[in-house]
Amino acid sequence: MTNGYRAVLRVPGLRNVFVAHAVSMIGTVAAQVALSILIFERTGSPLLSALVLVCSFLPYALGGIALSSISDRFPARRVLVCCDLISAACIAVMLIPGIPVGGLLGLLLLAGIVAPIFAGARAASLAHLLDADLFPIGRSLLRAIGQLTVLTGFALGAVAVAAIGPTWLLALDVASFLASAALIGFGTPFTPATGMGRNTVRDSLSGLGYIFGSVRLRRLILLSWIVPAFSSMPDGLAVAYTAQTGAAASTAGVLLAGYAVGSVLGEIAAARLTPATRRRLVVPLILLSQVPAIAFLATPGIPLAAVLLALSGSGYAFNQGIDPMILAASDPAYRGRLFTVQTSGLMAVQGVSIALAGAIGTLLRPSLTICLAGVLGTIVTMVLARRALTPQETEVELSAS
């Protein structure tokens, strides 16, 4: 544990926030694996099985656009507990014997709609409980926990399904959401609502107007989306790249793990630095996230390719320098909506970029596609970074009302 993380965890109640995050993330990843296998066993359709991941990503756009104001209108603890209970209820209904596949996917969509609201409310509560220096460390710890649980969850999920079956694994997911709700409801500090309003959709759209009407916020949010959009493209080509190199398809997991491991190590290393140093390292870390992909032009072997992706993943720690800027540029009354939109947009953009990489990879060699992603990513992110990180002398703010 780093000094920065220790400082965050010493804040009363925040240990429960991060334990709840780990518990619910493990359950979510396990449920995705269990549901994919359950649907495939029932239908024999790879397409319907793959729709589980699509239905996990798709609702982020709806929740982030139409419902983001919920994160500001109500106290964060209440929102977080309600989101966990809704998710638990959705998964519990999946346990009803004989429920149609369409019903399973619909319930997954409903559970996914509340996910960005949960993330936005949690980030807004961290902004209330942590000072400007510790806030990016708190978000860093959430990202590190998320990467670790995804890394281990997908690796162990199939083993767990084989051991206890998909139905029991879904039941454990229900338990994980209930445990998260209890940890948050009974063990975390109260934070007040920061926004007001009566019409959820109108207030959510008003939040979009506020976020994208601010030149400073718009550029910072776009930068936080575009950097991982390019650096995550190799994930969509992991299987194709292993085939190109002649390696076994099972080694694709090594490439996926490389990026995740690098992300965790980068977060831990950056959290030990001073706020001023993290700010100075934003551009070098963005470059680190993009440049290693260019080396794929030489078609490196799987071990070297995994190292390159780990280096790329470590650059994702640039967010620790960006988060304080977003916090300083935002009105507290809009932070729940801001972080909800940031989370939902990030998921949507990454999903599209991975799909795009897969499509281009059918026309070009995977190694060349990854290299081009690195070249374009370096150019585009440097242009965006120059604009986002240049202090604005004046900017016209659109009215949020």
XYZ file of C-alpha atoms in Angstrom:
401
model
C 0.000 0.000 0.000
C 1.332 3.386 -0.931
C 1.555 6.409 1.339
C -1.107 8.151 -0.750
C -3.524 5.249 -0.456
C -2.923 5.024 3.282
C -3.861 8.666 3.679
C -7.139 8.074 1.820
C -7.977 4.959 3.825
C -7.402 6.814 7.107
C -10.417 9.036 6.361
C -13.317 7.696 8.495
C -15.646 5.418 6.550
C -13.686 5.305 3.318
C -12.322 1.808 3.902
C -15.892 0.581 3.581
C -16.313 2.486 0.305
C -13.370 0.681 -1.262
C -14.201 -2.728 0.208
C -17.751 -2.332 -1.125
C -16.315 -1.435 -4.543
C -14.158 -4.572 -4.583
C -17.017 -6.812 -3.441
C -19.519 -5.508 -5.987
C -16.935 -5.533 -8.812
C -16.072 -9.170 -8.140
C -19.760 -10.024 -8.209
C -20.341 -8.077 -11.418
C -17.487 -9.736 -13.290
C -18.541 -13.164 -12.026
C -22.123 -12.492 -13.156
C -20.964 -11.551 -16.665
C -19.071 -14.819 -16.955
C -21.934 -16.847 -15.454
C -24.586 -15.219 -17.621
C -22.533 -15.664 -20.807
C -22.130 -19.366 -20.074
C -25.753 -19.783 -18.960
C -27.113 -18.210 -22.164
C -24.741 -20.234 -24.334
C -25.813 -23.460 -22.581
C -29.470 -22.634 -23.245
C -29.190 -21.431 -26.837
C -25.887 -22.639 -28.247
C -25.571 -19.182 -29.825
C -22.194 -17.398 -29.609
C -23.933 -14.160 -30.669
C -26.457 -14.216 -27.829
C -23.686 -15.111 -25.391
C -21.599 -12.165 -26.630
C -24.590 -9.839 -26.139
C -23.974 -10.103 -22.386
C -20.949 -7.810 -22.730
C -22.838 -5.521 -25.131
C -25.700 -5.210 -22.628
C -23.152 -4.461 -19.905
C -21.708 -1.471 -21.832
C -24.724 -0.124 -23.748
C -26.769 1.195 -20.787
C -23.948 3.495 -19.690
C -24.919 5.930 -22.441
C -28.587 6.025 -21.363
C -27.844 6.300 -17.657
C -25.198 8.942 -18.203
C -27.297 11.161 -20.470
C -30.836 10.900 -19.097
C -30.397 10.099 -15.399
C -27.154 11.760 -14.294
C -28.962 14.398 -12.181
C -29.946 11.699 -9.673
C -26.314 11.767 -8.494
C -26.749 15.414 -7.414
C -30.397 15.537 -6.317
C -30.134 13.048 -3.461
C -27.546 12.333 -0.754
C -24.808 10.123 -2.187
C -25.147 7.371 0.398
C -28.849 6.948 -0.379
C -28.168 6.844 -4.122
C -25.390 4.274 -3.717
C -27.472 1.964 -1.517
C -30.484 2.202 -3.848
C -28.307 1.406 -6.885
C -26.891 -1.665 -5.142
C -30.371 -2.848 -4.153
C -31.714 -2.368 -7.691
C -28.758 -4.342 -9.083
C -29.283 -7.091 -6.509
C -32.992 -7.284 -7.395
C -32.247 -7.541 -11.124
C -29.787 -10.388 -10.639
C -32.145 -12.124 -8.179
C -34.939 -12.168 -10.774
C -32.503 -13.862 -13.169
C -32.514 -16.828 -10.799
C -36.182 -17.586 -11.548
C -36.202 -20.938 -13.391
C -37.142 -20.763 -17.063
C -36.861 -17.003 -17.493
C -36.425 -16.279 -21.249
C -33.068 -15.202 -22.629
C -34.599 -11.860 -23.653
C -35.645 -11.348 -20.040
C -32.130 -12.095 -18.811
C -30.624 -9.538 -21.192
C -33.305 -6.975 -20.306
C -32.542 -7.332 -16.600
C -28.849 -6.933 -17.354
C -29.632 -3.720 -19.256
C -31.619 -2.396 -16.297
C -28.792 -3.175 -13.878
C -26.372 -1.477 -16.265
C -28.397 1.742 -16.367
C -27.772 2.378 -12.662
C -24.028 1.663 -12.907
C -22.947 5.133 -14.132
C -25.278 6.791 -11.594
C -23.566 4.771 -8.861
C -20.115 5.753 -10.155
C -21.044 9.434 -10.398
C -22.523 9.583 -6.899
C -19.510 7.793 -5.442
C -17.051 10.163 -7.133
C -19.070 13.177 -5.969
C -19.025 11.857 -2.389
C -15.242 11.393 -2.589
C -14.935 15.010 -3.743
C -16.887 16.025 -0.626
C -14.917 13.839 1.811
C -11.385 14.274 0.420
C -9.382 17.428 -0.146
C -8.108 18.416 -3.581
C -4.791 16.584 -3.102
C -6.324 13.300 -1.924
C -9.284 13.206 -4.320
C -7.239 11.936 -7.317
C -5.660 9.308 -5.043
C -9.125 8.109 -4.050
C -10.196 7.773 -7.675
C -6.882 6.088 -8.467
C -7.551 3.461 -5.802
C -10.990 2.798 -7.298
C -9.414 2.270 -10.735
C -6.702 -0.009 -9.341
C -9.262 -2.133 -7.500
C -11.379 -2.267 -10.648
C -8.490 -3.485 -12.790
C -7.474 -6.103 -10.232
C -10.979 -7.490 -9.899
C -11.457 -7.639 -13.672
C -8.072 -9.322 -14.036
C -8.843 -11.998 -11.438
C -12.598 -12.198 -12.025
C -12.473 -13.248 -15.660
C -9.612 -15.651 -14.920
C -11.460 -17.336 -12.045
C -15.027 -16.923 -13.284
C -14.978 -19.868 -15.656
C -13.379 -22.023 -12.969
C -16.096 -21.020 -10.501
C -18.839 -21.819 -13.030
C -17.339 -25.266 -13.542
C -17.174 -25.801 -9.770
C -20.569 -24.523 -8.613
C -22.532 -23.756 -11.798
C -23.709 -20.427 -13.281
C -26.876 -20.233 -11.166
C -24.986 -20.322 -7.878
C -22.510 -17.799 -9.219
C -25.391 -15.438 -9.996
C -26.675 -15.995 -6.453
C -23.275 -14.980 -5.120
C -23.525 -11.813 -7.218
C -26.805 -10.962 -5.467
C -25.017 -11.433 -2.153
C -22.160 -9.191 -3.282
C -24.524 -6.303 -4.073
C -26.339 -6.726 -0.765
C -23.000 -6.746 1.069
C -21.958 -3.579 -0.777
C -25.251 -1.893 0.159
C -24.755 -2.823 3.821
C -21.154 -1.602 3.891
C -22.111 1.729 2.365
C -25.385 2.182 4.227
C -24.078 1.429 7.692
C -20.378 2.214 7.459
C -19.835 5.346 5.364
C -20.198 9.061 6.187
C -23.251 11.045 5.143
C -22.706 13.547 2.342
C -25.491 16.003 1.451
C -27.155 16.434 -1.903
C -25.452 19.159 -3.935
C -28.063 19.889 -6.590
C -31.760 20.657 -6.769
C -34.508 20.104 -9.291
C -37.670 18.165 -9.985
C -37.325 16.885 -13.530
C -34.631 14.219 -13.752
C -34.178 14.224 -17.524
C -34.290 18.033 -17.860
C -31.801 18.470 -15.022
C -29.550 15.814 -16.562
C -29.566 17.610 -19.907
C -28.883 20.864 -18.066
C -25.824 19.186 -16.577
C -24.645 18.218 -20.065
C -25.038 21.833 -21.115
C -22.971 22.986 -18.148
C -20.195 20.441 -18.734
C -19.820 20.928 -22.462
C -20.531 24.657 -22.318
C -17.345 25.127 -20.330
C -14.315 25.162 -22.621
C -12.045 24.042 -19.782
C -14.245 21.151 -18.608
C -15.087 20.015 -22.120
C -11.450 19.725 -23.108
C -10.435 17.928 -19.919
C -13.304 15.428 -20.162
C -12.592 14.741 -23.832
C -8.934 14.170 -23.016
C -9.890 11.685 -20.284
C -11.930 9.777 -22.897
C -9.679 9.891 -25.945
C -6.447 8.723 -24.290
C -7.845 5.313 -23.236
C -9.913 5.104 -26.442
C -6.681 4.697 -28.425
C -4.629 2.823 -25.815
C -7.335 0.169 -25.320
C -7.583 -0.699 -29.029
C -5.077 -3.585 -28.749
C -7.542 -5.325 -26.395
C -9.912 -5.786 -29.319
C -7.143 -7.379 -31.371
C -5.530 -9.610 -28.740
C -6.834 -12.883 -30.191
C -6.144 -11.840 -33.792
C -2.615 -10.719 -32.907
C -1.764 -14.013 -31.216
C -2.952 -15.803 -34.366
C -0.774 -13.553 -36.520
C 2.290 -14.434 -34.452
C 1.462 -18.143 -34.599
C 0.962 -18.413 -30.831
C -1.852 -20.392 -29.238
C -5.142 -18.507 -28.929
C -5.067 -19.029 -25.161
C -2.070 -16.690 -24.897
C -4.312 -13.758 -25.817
C -5.087 -13.580 -22.116
C -1.441 -12.657 -21.508
C -1.866 -9.543 -23.659
C -5.096 -8.536 -21.907
C -3.459 -9.087 -18.525
C -0.420 -7.021 -19.544
C -2.430 -3.820 -19.958
C -4.346 -4.383 -16.704
C -1.201 -5.127 -14.684
C 0.508 -2.051 -16.100
C -2.498 0.094 -15.181
C -2.412 -1.057 -11.568
C 1.345 -0.551 -11.245
C 1.111 2.880 -12.845
C -1.631 3.968 -10.451
C 0.358 2.779 -7.436
C 3.551 4.492 -8.583
C 1.838 7.802 -9.401
C -0.002 7.845 -6.078
C 3.337 8.120 -4.283
C 4.209 11.373 -6.047
C 3.424 14.925 -5.005
C 0.454 16.693 -6.632
C 2.812 19.057 -8.479
C 4.827 16.142 -9.883
C 1.677 14.335 -11.026
C 0.629 17.510 -12.816
C 3.987 17.779 -14.590
C 3.813 14.126 -15.642
C 0.433 14.347 -17.387
C 1.895 14.761 -20.875
C 4.722 12.186 -20.440
C 2.203 9.653 -19.113
C -0.157 10.287 -22.021
C 2.753 9.683 -24.396
C 3.626 6.504 -22.494
C 0.065 5.293 -23.001
C 0.293 5.669 -26.799
C 3.872 5.278 -28.059
C 4.478 1.584 -27.140
C 1.772 0.536 -29.626
C 3.901 1.869 -32.488
C 6.467 -0.876 -31.802
C 3.887 -3.483 -32.886
C 4.876 -2.664 -36.465
C 7.806 -5.043 -35.842
C 5.378 -7.818 -34.737
C 7.014 -8.557 -31.362
C 6.534 -11.943 -29.717
C 3.856 -12.395 -27.077
C 6.139 -11.783 -24.038
C 7.515 -8.505 -25.447
C 4.055 -7.490 -26.661
C 2.705 -7.985 -23.129
C 5.477 -5.765 -21.752
C 4.654 -3.063 -24.302
C 0.987 -3.172 -23.321
C 1.939 -3.018 -19.640
C 3.926 0.159 -20.364
C 0.924 1.540 -22.208
C -1.377 0.662 -19.322
C 0.879 2.392 -16.820
C 0.352 5.659 -18.695
C -3.324 5.580 -17.680
C -2.193 7.105 -14.385
C -2.261 10.459 -16.211
C -5.757 10.766 -14.713
C -4.213 11.504 -11.319
C -2.974 14.781 -12.783
C -6.219 15.499 -14.664
C -8.701 14.825 -11.832
C -7.661 17.840 -9.693
C -8.066 20.107 -12.727
C -11.582 18.784 -13.347
C -12.405 19.270 -9.665
C -11.099 22.840 -9.656
C -12.980 23.750 -12.842
C -16.368 22.367 -11.743
C -19.209 23.731 -9.643
C -19.904 21.370 -6.679
C -23.623 21.431 -7.556
C -22.846 19.659 -10.853
C -20.178 17.181 -9.768
C -22.466 14.156 -9.548
C -23.649 14.770 -13.097
C -20.125 15.536 -14.275
C -18.637 12.284 -12.957
C -21.640 10.266 -14.153
C -21.203 11.661 -17.676
C -17.441 11.130 -17.535
C -17.874 7.479 -16.525
C -20.593 6.694 -19.049
C -18.753 8.457 -21.868
C -15.537 6.622 -21.069
C -17.258 3.231 -21.236
C -19.042 4.122 -24.483
C -15.940 5.518 -26.192
C -13.809 2.528 -25.184
C -16.459 0.110 -26.418
C -16.641 1.865 -29.784
C -12.855 2.086 -30.131
C -12.366 -1.621 -29.378
C -15.082 -2.536 -31.884
C -13.509 -0.201 -34.467
C -10.108 -1.798 -33.932
C -11.645 -5.211 -34.527
C -13.278 -4.014 -37.743
C -10.068 -2.437 -39.077
C -8.176 -5.545 -38.024
C -10.198 -7.572 -40.516
C -8.844 -5.378 -43.343
C -5.262 -4.873 -42.165
C -2.787 -7.011 -40.270
C -3.473 -6.762 -36.508
C 0.091 -5.607 -35.878
C -0.298 -2.777 -38.408
C -3.677 -1.796 -36.956
C -2.194 -1.543 -33.454
C 0.733 0.481 -34.790
C -1.612 2.894 -36.572
C -3.617 3.268 -33.361
C -0.387 4.231 -31.608
C 0.564 6.787 -34.260
C -2.884 8.367 -34.454
C -3.296 8.198 -30.698
C -0.017 10.024 -30.124
C -0.925 12.811 -32.546
C -4.546 13.264 -31.448
C -3.872 13.108 -27.702
C -0.990 15.568 -27.930
C -3.202 18.070 -29.776
C -5.974 17.615 -27.192
C -3.530 17.805 -24.291
C -2.057 21.064 -25.560
C -5.509 22.602 -25.644
C -6.824 21.075 -22.419
C -3.771 21.868 -20.307
C -3.398 25.471 -21.469
C -5.062 27.770 -18.933
C -7.909 29.710 -20.457
C -7.653 33.435 -19.994
C -11.321 33.845 -20.797
C -14.091 31.461 -21.682
C -17.782 31.864 -22.278
C -19.810 29.669 -19.949
C -23.231 28.558 -21.099
C -25.990 29.027 -18.544
C -26.726 25.817 -16.665
C -30.271 26.874 -15.989
